[in-house]
Amino acid sequence: MSKILPFKAVRPTRDKVSLVASRSYQSYTQAEREARLDYNPFSFLHIVNPGYKYDKEISGEARYNLVKNRYLEFKEDGIFIQDQSPCYYIYKIVDRDDQEFNGIVAAASVEDYNNNIIKKHEDTIASREVVFKDYLKTVGFNAEPVLLTYPKNNTISAIIKEKQKERAEFEFTTTYRDTHYLWLIDNPEDINAISDAFSNIKTLYIADGHHRSSSSKLLCEDLKSNNLKHTGNETYNYFMSYLICEEELKINQFNRLVKDLNGLSKEEFLIQLDTMFRIENRSIMPYQPSKQHHFSMYLDGEFYSLYLRKSNYIFNTALDQLDAQILYKTILEPILGITDLRNDNRIMYLSGKKDIVNLKSMVDSNTFKVGFGMIPATIEQMKLIADQNLTMPPKSTYIEPKLRSGVTIYEF
């Protein structure tokens, strides 16, 4: 039932791909961005940060038009080429811990998104959707795929495995010591087999890229309304996605850091926690929870374990079982007074890839007063929440793999 199509990707030439590929713009510090812009003329950062050329910060429509200009220049200079026929793209990442991610870059259907065949588990912010839609409409391309996940499929797995016996079109290692590979699937037999396999998958789930997919929906509606000859086959009816088997998805947690105790003393705070948690002081020994509904807390130079008193907490939905939701409903909102998890500047989120020592150091620096840790959510929880049309709190999951921008580009 899922409509997943091959497309004609714009991509760097083999000799330039390692120089072009970049992480998402926001993931770089200012110093890192400047170093790459200063010393690597082929970086995709030159496209998304066009003001660098004029040593000026540029925003809004003016920036979008310059992004488009830089992109066209990369094409004119032969840094980017476009495949002549539609392809599926097998993309493999081997990270520094030797974990492998194998998936397919393809075009996913906006119609499937509208019909809830592609399901989401996070809310989006309307203003961000519109901003990114306007950006896409002006620049005419998307360079960051939405991460979709699907249940294990033997046909797709076999095609991926067989193709990977051949020499990869791309193979490059990043400064993060992740190695990226790309293979093209362009023969009709394999293309039809992959398309048929996905058509028999009833549901796909968005793992990462909720704003990108919702913005693609808005873009489709916008361009459709202005196209009197709309057929449904135009490229704007689809959005670039990276589809990966749910067994290969890696989910990390986001830990929470809060700047103050909402006017409470340490003792008053612990007493209020006691209503919903069994508390144990672990002193200076770092504590990392290993079970669902168990939390770690670092406060005033000491670690604590917090075990939820289940008799005092009602589980009605899949969302109620999620530790990020439990933390919000039992501590962050009622005790610490944090109601807006997206916009309250008293809370910060720390990726679970950073260990508990990072959380400790940020509290010890007096930047934050208290930190909370939890175990990652599971793929089963994520799917159940989506199936029940519920949404997780923001920053509930840090999902891998993370693809590089500019390796495959989808034009509208």
Coordinates of C-alpha atoms in Angstrom, one line a residue:
M1 CA 0.0 0.0 0.0
S2 CA 3.0 2.3 0.3
K3 CA 4.0 4.1 -2.8
I4 CA 7.8 4.4 -2.9
L5 CA 9.3 5.5 -6.2
P6 CA 12.8 5.8 -7.7
F7 CA 13.9 9.3 -8.8
K8 CA 16.6 11.1 -10.7
A9 CA 18.9 12.3 -8.0
V10 CA 21.3 15.2 -8.3
R11 CA 24.5 14.2 -6.6
P12 CA 28.2 15.1 -6.4
T13 CA 30.7 13.5 -8.7
R14 CA 32.6 10.6 -7.2
D15 CA 35.8 12.6 -6.7
K16 CA 34.0 15.5 -4.9
V17 CA 31.4 13.7 -2.7
S18 CA 33.6 13.6 0.4
L19 CA 34.2 17.4 0.1
V20 CA 30.6 18.2 -0.6
A21 CA 28.8 16.2 2.0
S22 CA 28.1 18.0 5.3
R23 CA 26.2 17.6 8.5
S24 CA 23.1 19.6 9.0
Y25 CA 23.9 23.3 9.3
Q26 CA 22.7 23.7 12.9
S27 CA 24.9 20.9 14.1
Y28 CA 28.1 22.9 13.6
T29 CA 29.5 25.4 16.0
Q30 CA 30.2 28.8 14.5
A31 CA 34.0 28.0 14.5
E32 CA 33.4 24.7 12.8
R33 CA 31.3 26.3 10.1
E34 CA 33.7 29.1 9.4
A35 CA 36.7 26.6 9.2
R36 CA 34.8 24.6 6.5
L37 CA 33.7 27.6 4.6
D38 CA 37.2 29.1 4.7
Y39 CA 39.1 26.0 3.5
N40 CA 36.6 23.8 1.6
P41 CA 35.1 25.6 -1.5
F42 CA 33.1 22.4 -2.3
S43 CA 31.2 22.1 1.0
F44 CA 27.5 22.0 0.8
L45 CA 27.6 24.6 3.5
H46 CA 28.4 27.2 0.8
I47 CA 25.0 26.5 -0.7
V48 CA 22.9 26.8 2.5
N49 CA 25.0 29.7 3.9
P50 CA 25.3 31.9 0.8
G51 CA 25.9 35.1 2.8
Y52 CA 29.5 33.9 3.4
K53 CA 30.4 35.0 0.0
Y54 CA 29.5 38.6 0.9
D55 CA 30.6 38.4 4.5
K56 CA 27.0 39.2 5.6
E57 CA 24.2 37.5 7.4
I58 CA 21.2 37.2 5.0
S59 CA 17.8 35.9 5.9
G60 CA 14.3 35.4 4.5
E61 CA 13.5 35.4 0.8
A62 CA 16.8 37.0 -0.1
R63 CA 18.7 34.1 1.5
Y64 CA 16.5 31.6 -0.3
N65 CA 17.2 33.1 -3.7
L66 CA 21.0 33.1 -3.0
V67 CA 20.8 29.4 -1.9
K68 CA 19.2 28.7 -5.3
N69 CA 22.0 30.6 -7.0
R70 CA 24.8 28.8 -5.2
Y71 CA 23.1 25.5 -6.0
L72 CA 22.9 26.3 -9.7
E73 CA 26.5 27.3 -9.7
F74 CA 27.5 23.9 -8.3
K75 CA 25.6 22.3 -11.1
E76 CA 27.1 24.7 -13.7
D77 CA 30.6 23.9 -12.5
G78 CA 30.0 20.2 -12.8
I79 CA 30.3 19.5 -9.0
F80 CA 26.7 18.1 -9.2
I81 CA 25.4 15.8 -11.9
Q82 CA 21.9 14.4 -12.3
D83 CA 21.2 10.7 -13.1
Q84 CA 19.6 10.2 -16.5
S85 CA 17.0 7.6 -15.3
P86 CA 15.1 7.1 -12.1
C87 CA 17.1 5.1 -9.5
Y88 CA 16.8 3.7 -6.0
Y89 CA 19.9 4.5 -4.0
I90 CA 21.2 2.1 -1.4
Y91 CA 22.9 4.1 1.4
K92 CA 25.0 2.4 4.0
I93 CA 26.7 3.9 7.0
V94 CA 29.2 2.2 9.3
D95 CA 29.8 4.3 12.4
R96 CA 32.8 4.6 14.6
D97 CA 31.4 1.8 16.8
D98 CA 31.1 -0.5 13.7
Q99 CA 27.3 -0.4 13.8
E100 CA 25.8 -0.7 10.3
F101 CA 22.8 1.1 8.9
N102 CA 21.5 -0.1 5.5
G103 CA 18.6 1.6 3.7
I104 CA 17.2 3.0 0.5
V105 CA 16.9 6.6 -0.6
A106 CA 13.7 7.0 -2.6
A107 CA 10.7 9.3 -3.1
A108 CA 7.8 8.8 -0.7
S109 CA 4.3 9.9 -1.4
V110 CA 2.6 13.0 0.0
E111 CA -0.7 11.2 -0.5
D112 CA 0.4 8.4 1.7
Y113 CA 1.3 11.0 4.3
N114 CA -2.1 12.6 4.0
N115 CA -3.8 9.2 4.3
N116 CA -1.8 8.1 7.4
I117 CA 0.0 5.3 5.6
I118 CA 3.0 7.2 6.6
K119 CA 2.5 7.8 10.3
K120 CA 4.0 10.4 12.6
H121 CA 4.7 10.4 16.4
E122 CA 5.7 14.1 16.9
D123 CA 3.8 17.3 16.7
T124 CA 5.1 20.0 14.3
I125 CA 5.1 23.8 14.7
A126 CA 3.0 25.5 12.1
S127 CA 5.3 28.5 11.7
R128 CA 8.3 26.2 11.0
E129 CA 6.3 24.2 8.5
V130 CA 5.5 27.4 6.5
V131 CA 9.0 28.7 6.6
F132 CA 10.5 25.5 5.3
K133 CA 7.8 25.2 2.7
D134 CA 8.6 28.7 1.4
Y135 CA 12.3 27.8 1.4
L136 CA 11.7 24.6 -0.6
K137 CA 9.4 26.4 -3.1
T138 CA 12.1 29.1 -3.8
V139 CA 15.2 26.8 -4.0
G140 CA 13.5 24.0 -5.8
F141 CA 15.3 21.1 -4.1
N142 CA 15.6 19.2 -0.9
A143 CA 19.0 17.8 0.3
E144 CA 18.0 16.1 3.6
P145 CA 15.8 13.0 3.4
V146 CA 13.1 12.2 5.9
L147 CA 14.0 9.0 7.9
L148 CA 11.2 6.4 7.4
T149 CA 11.2 2.9 8.9
Y150 CA 9.5 -0.3 7.9
P151 CA 9.2 -3.9 9.2
K152 CA 11.7 -6.4 8.0
N153 CA 11.2 -7.4 4.3
N154 CA 13.1 -10.3 2.9
T155 CA 12.9 -9.1 -0.7
I156 CA 14.3 -5.6 0.1
S157 CA 17.0 -7.1 2.3
A158 CA 18.1 -9.5 -0.4
I159 CA 18.4 -6.9 -3.0
I160 CA 20.4 -4.6 -0.7
K161 CA 22.7 -7.4 0.2
E162 CA 23.3 -8.5 -3.4
K163 CA 23.9 -5.0 -4.7
Q164 CA 26.5 -4.4 -1.9
K165 CA 28.7 -7.1 -3.4
E166 CA 29.5 -4.6 -6.2
R167 CA 31.8 -1.6 -6.0
A168 CA 30.0 1.3 -4.4
E169 CA 29.5 4.5 -6.4
F170 CA 30.5 6.5 -3.4
E171 CA 32.7 5.6 -0.4
F172 CA 34.0 8.2 1.9
T173 CA 34.8 8.6 5.6
T174 CA 34.0 11.7 7.6
T175 CA 35.9 13.4 10.4
Y176 CA 33.5 11.7 12.8
R177 CA 35.0 8.4 11.5
D178 CA 31.7 7.3 10.0
T179 CA 32.0 5.6 6.6
H180 CA 29.3 6.3 4.0
Y181 CA 28.6 4.1 0.9
L182 CA 26.1 4.6 -2.0
W183 CA 25.0 2.2 -4.7
L184 CA 22.7 2.9 -7.6
I185 CA 19.8 0.5 -8.5
D186 CA 18.9 1.3 -12.0
N187 CA 17.9 -2.0 -13.6
P188 CA 14.2 -2.4 -14.2
E189 CA 13.9 -5.9 -12.6
D190 CA 15.3 -4.7 -9.2
I191 CA 13.4 -1.4 -9.4
N192 CA 10.1 -3.3 -9.9
A193 CA 10.9 -5.8 -7.1
I194 CA 11.6 -2.9 -4.6
S195 CA 8.5 -1.0 -5.7
D196 CA 6.3 -4.1 -5.4
A197 CA 7.8 -4.9 -2.0
F198 CA 7.0 -1.5 -0.6
S199 CA 3.5 -1.6 -2.1
N200 CA 2.8 -4.6 0.2
I201 CA 3.9 -2.8 3.3
K202 CA 0.8 -1.3 5.0
T203 CA 2.4 1.3 7.2
L204 CA 5.6 3.3 7.3
Y205 CA 6.6 5.4 10.3
I206 CA 8.5 8.7 10.4
A207 CA 11.5 8.2 12.6
D208 CA 13.1 11.6 12.0
G209 CA 12.0 14.6 9.8
H210 CA 8.5 15.4 10.9
H211 CA 8.9 19.1 9.9
R212 CA 10.4 18.2 6.5
S213 CA 7.5 15.8 5.7
S214 CA 4.8 18.2 6.8
S215 CA 6.5 21.1 4.8
S216 CA 6.5 18.8 1.8
K217 CA 2.8 18.3 2.2
L218 CA 2.3 22.1 2.3
L219 CA 4.5 22.5 -0.8
C220 CA 2.5 19.9 -2.7
E221 CA -0.8 21.7 -1.9
D222 CA 0.7 25.1 -2.9
L223 CA 2.2 23.9 -6.2
K224 CA -0.9 21.8 -7.0
S225 CA -3.2 24.8 -6.6
N226 CA -1.2 26.8 -9.1
N227 CA -0.9 24.1 -11.7
L228 CA -3.9 23.8 -13.9
K229 CA -2.4 20.7 -15.6
H230 CA -1.8 18.9 -12.3
T231 CA -1.7 15.1 -12.9
G232 CA -0.4 13.7 -9.6
N233 CA 2.8 12.5 -11.1
E234 CA 4.8 15.7 -10.6
T235 CA 7.9 15.5 -8.4
Y236 CA 6.3 17.8 -5.8
N237 CA 3.8 15.0 -5.0
Y238 CA 6.7 13.2 -3.4
F239 CA 9.5 13.9 -0.9
M240 CA 12.9 12.4 -0.6
S241 CA 13.2 9.7 2.1
Y242 CA 15.7 7.3 3.6
L243 CA 13.9 4.0 4.3
I244 CA 15.5 1.7 6.8
C245 CA 14.3 -1.6 8.4
E246 CA 13.1 -0.9 11.9
E247 CA 15.6 -3.6 13.2
E248 CA 18.5 -1.4 12.2
L249 CA 17.2 1.8 13.6
K250 CA 19.1 3.1 16.7
I251 CA 17.1 5.1 19.3
N252 CA 18.9 7.1 22.0
Q253 CA 17.2 9.2 24.6
F254 CA 17.4 12.9 25.3
N255 CA 18.2 13.7 28.9
R256 CA 16.8 16.8 30.6
L257 CA 18.6 19.7 32.3
V258 CA 16.7 22.4 34.2
K259 CA 18.1 25.7 35.4
D260 CA 16.3 26.1 38.7
L261 CA 14.0 24.3 41.2
N262 CA 11.1 26.7 40.6
G263 CA 11.6 28.5 43.9
L264 CA 11.9 25.3 46.0
S265 CA 14.8 24.4 48.3
K266 CA 16.5 21.1 47.7
E267 CA 14.7 19.5 50.6
E268 CA 11.3 20.8 49.5
F269 CA 11.9 19.5 46.0
L270 CA 12.9 16.0 47.3
I271 CA 9.8 15.9 49.5
Q272 CA 7.5 16.7 46.5
L273 CA 9.3 14.0 44.4
D274 CA 8.6 11.4 47.1
T275 CA 4.9 11.4 46.3
M276 CA 5.5 9.8 42.9
F277 CA 8.9 8.2 43.3
R278 CA 10.9 5.9 45.6
I279 CA 14.1 7.9 46.0
E280 CA 17.6 6.5 46.8
N281 CA 20.6 8.7 47.3
R282 CA 23.6 7.2 45.3
S283 CA 26.0 9.9 46.5
I284 CA 28.9 10.6 44.0
M285 CA 28.5 7.2 42.2
P286 CA 27.0 7.9 38.7
Y287 CA 23.7 6.1 38.3
Q288 CA 22.3 5.2 34.9
P289 CA 18.8 3.7 34.8
S290 CA 18.5 0.3 33.1
K291 CA 14.7 -0.3 33.3
Q292 CA 11.7 1.5 32.0
H293 CA 10.1 3.9 34.5
H294 CA 13.4 4.3 36.4
F295 CA 15.2 7.6 36.2
S296 CA 18.5 9.1 37.3
M297 CA 18.8 12.5 38.8
Y298 CA 21.8 14.6 39.6
L299 CA 21.4 17.4 42.1
D300 CA 23.8 19.4 44.3
G301 CA 26.8 17.1 43.6
E302 CA 24.9 13.8 44.2
F303 CA 23.2 11.2 42.1
Y304 CA 19.8 9.8 42.9
S305 CA 17.7 6.9 41.5
L306 CA 14.0 7.6 41.1
Y307 CA 11.7 4.6 40.8
L308 CA 8.1 5.5 39.7
R309 CA 5.4 4.6 42.2
K310 CA 3.2 2.8 39.7
S311 CA 0.3 2.7 42.1
N312 CA 0.1 6.5 42.0
Y313 CA 0.3 6.8 38.2
I314 CA -2.4 5.8 35.7
F315 CA -1.5 4.1 32.4
N316 CA -4.3 4.6 29.9
T317 CA -2.4 4.9 26.6
A318 CA 0.9 4.1 24.9
L319 CA 1.9 7.6 25.6
D320 CA 1.4 7.2 29.3
Q321 CA 4.0 4.4 29.3
L322 CA 6.7 6.7 27.7
D323 CA 9.4 7.7 30.2
A324 CA 9.7 11.2 28.7
Q325 CA 6.0 11.7 29.2
I326 CA 6.1 10.4 32.8
L327 CA 9.0 12.8 33.6
Y328 CA 6.9 15.7 32.2
K329 CA 3.7 14.8 33.9
T330 CA 5.2 14.0 37.4
I331 CA 8.1 16.4 37.7
L332 CA 8.7 19.0 35.0
E333 CA 5.1 20.3 34.8
P334 CA 3.7 20.0 38.3
I335 CA 6.8 20.6 40.4
L336 CA 9.2 22.6 38.2
G337 CA 6.5 24.6 36.4
I338 CA 7.7 23.8 32.9
T339 CA 4.6 23.6 30.7
D340 CA 6.0 24.5 27.3
L341 CA 8.7 21.9 26.6
R342 CA 9.5 23.5 23.2
N343 CA 10.0 27.1 24.2
D344 CA 10.7 27.3 27.9
N345 CA 14.4 28.5 28.2
R346 CA 14.7 26.9 31.6
I347 CA 15.0 23.4 30.1
M348 CA 17.7 22.0 27.8
Y349 CA 17.9 18.6 26.1
L350 CA 21.1 16.6 26.1
S351 CA 21.5 13.7 23.6
G352 CA 21.8 10.3 25.2
K353 CA 24.9 9.9 23.1
K354 CA 26.5 12.1 25.7
D355 CA 27.1 10.0 28.8
I356 CA 25.9 10.8 32.3
V357 CA 29.3 12.5 33.1
N358 CA 28.3 15.2 30.6
L359 CA 25.1 15.8 32.4
K360 CA 27.0 16.0 35.7
S361 CA 29.5 18.5 34.4
M362 CA 26.7 20.8 33.1
V363 CA 25.1 20.9 36.6
D364 CA 28.4 21.2 38.4
S365 CA 29.2 24.3 36.2
N366 CA 26.1 26.0 37.8
T367 CA 24.6 26.4 34.3
F368 CA 21.8 24.0 35.5
K369 CA 20.5 23.1 38.8
V370 CA 19.3 19.5 38.2
G371 CA 19.6 16.9 35.5
F372 CA 17.4 13.8 34.7
G373 CA 18.4 10.7 32.8
M374 CA 16.3 7.8 31.4
I375 CA 16.6 4.8 29.1
P376 CA 15.7 5.2 25.4
A377 CA 12.2 4.6 24.0
T378 CA 11.8 1.5 21.9
I379 CA 10.6 1.2 18.3
E380 CA 7.5 -0.6 19.6
Q381 CA 6.6 2.4 21.8
M382 CA 7.1 4.8 18.9
K383 CA 4.9 2.8 16.6
L384 CA 2.1 2.3 19.2
I385 CA 2.0 6.0 19.9
A386 CA 1.7 6.7 16.2
D387 CA -0.9 4.0 15.8
Q388 CA -3.0 5.6 18.5
N389 CA -2.6 9.0 16.8
L390 CA -0.8 10.4 19.8
T391 CA 2.4 12.5 19.9
M392 CA 5.5 12.2 22.0
P393 CA 6.8 15.2 24.0
P394 CA 9.5 17.1 22.0
K395 CA 13.0 15.6 22.2
S396 CA 11.8 12.2 23.3
T397 CA 14.2 10.4 20.9
Y398 CA 17.5 10.9 19.3
I399 CA 17.4 8.6 16.3
E400 CA 20.2 7.3 14.1
P401 CA 21.4 7.1 11.4
K402 CA 22.0 10.7 10.5
L403 CA 22.7 11.1 6.8
R404 CA 24.9 13.8 5.3
S405 CA 23.4 16.7 3.3
G406 CA 24.2 17.0 -0.4
V407 CA 24.9 13.3 -1.2
T408 CA 21.5 12.9 -2.9
I409 CA 19.3 15.8 -3.8
Y410 CA 15.7 15.8 -4.9
E411 CA 14.4 18.5 -7.3
F412 CA 10.8 19.7 -7.5

